[in-house]
Steps between C-alpha positions, in 0.01 A plus 500: 500500500559625853843570645695204641401420855747438784570143609306360797635599842612266776184585694298399195674164490436447872130570453481254211671240715238563769221437249673181386504383862121523492492260204720251683295526818171436319667203332521329840121459488406514129681302230473545124334843502806724452331705227200571720723608789684734265165639384402573861832679550446707186153598623640598839777710343248664265248564780250287309272204564488142372225269379605136543310252284536127541314183585462406869800341663786682325600689818363845412407577860822352639698704249350830616538409869865403454564814294360735764683311777832533317435874465412534867166655407164460667252300293130425526289254304150575375298199385265643239153344511162590344374649829810712572410869547713806410537585869649156560789608277559870565355535850184654640358730765406320821299654780685511833233483772741613772622806314158565347645557154599320183860393451670367191610139516772430245444220252764247392608730218695699759818298467810482279414192292136411437436144385166522320420131468263399216419863428259404222264325745352825632261740321636810322369728778737340750782466248476875445581557868859430401509757217579807709743304716690367198514826306514770767637291790232639727151425627225762519216441746237749617693791347829406669803383301735253669838417352610139464839370617801536272608279330163369388440214257189304407561144384171356375444139396246344267429157357482502117313168477207510741246761385192405704428759768758747367474858372709647222730770632398847373731649237574795731625264769703281265674814378618571856709182507851565375559134409298189435718199574411144402600258775573178315510144631870434574714280279571142607832575673351793689194300605726219617695751711172626648395146590840423649482811715156399632629148567769658718235672712450840334182669626375779268301645792815553708744715304711574806575129541617496138755768590331779307536846649555865403810556287450867408396811688224748419770760429661270243164442332433873468854563375467223241169649381667837454797345322274310259302817423824684419592268211517715188326449166572645158244667275542215252395241760210719613387516139531122477262458796247733338531320165430169674193647668365637173560163333266334754229752411535422128507123536203337317456253788472770767180676601666722762871576491716614790455843658763764584501357854627176345795681337602658831464160667727340239754777548503449878530122471780527242686742729478256791611208282793702362605606850489143630732404214745780578418717199500880545260547206213309339565313177240364256573153644369610839183631340450178304550282809244688708239563228297179529463488882427874510243508218342152483212601732439838335394386152147403406477270200220506245240226555575342162872484583424328830280248320789426267723425799718809475677577831606837637857378540509400133372843394767671710764272350385606154511866603861456612595338171337765284622812684830650395766480770720811549871427463 
């Protein structure tokens, strides 16, 4: 085991309080999605991206807009359609007749928070335009590399029910999402609160009227990211993460287990979750909490397992039960 770590500092506590203010601010617009808001915070702290899956009408778009507003970050929405071109995402060279030369016109990806709405409605060629942006945080066009703003987060949405006119996301792109979060239909009390808020005049298109505004600064966001990355981890817990990964590769229901990128993603997410909870080091509990949302989109089940109704979440639950936990 590693040496004992020092207790969190006062600055650390202030940064955590700032992140909690974001949760409260988003709650002014979105009710009953606390877990999803926390997932977005974890992705932000880990410098990762989020895939939001849910049926239409569960406030996925509103959630992302409220989240970016509370952070004080610029956001742009891309509506993915079958005729969307890669240049419509990353930008393209446009001829300037006055100057007599081509100039680069930035696409909507040049922002802090990209809302990729219905990402599975565009062909893989256009989906791949996001790959470099998500992984390298840059866009390369005509031999020139252009850096994207920092912080940078892609929040993509998809509908799990409607499959007509959709394209399966390539494995390489799925692997670039830190988390896949399931946006559930709210419970009765939460839905009643939503309806009551609308009855009182709430307009989801006017967040300013709802009193939602920036509650953290860019400096606080960067400091919180650094603080989350500094959370320590023992060799035993690192070994536990690797054992979990190897268990997915041995599972009889799995055709393709998680990759080493998945283990580093789980480590980053567990660090962020531990930091939000005020822990100076990761425990196995943090790993277990973050395993399903971090790995559920990275496994490929065998066709026969899918026909039998086996789910990825169930396989991951079995992996957790069968893997020895370090004490």
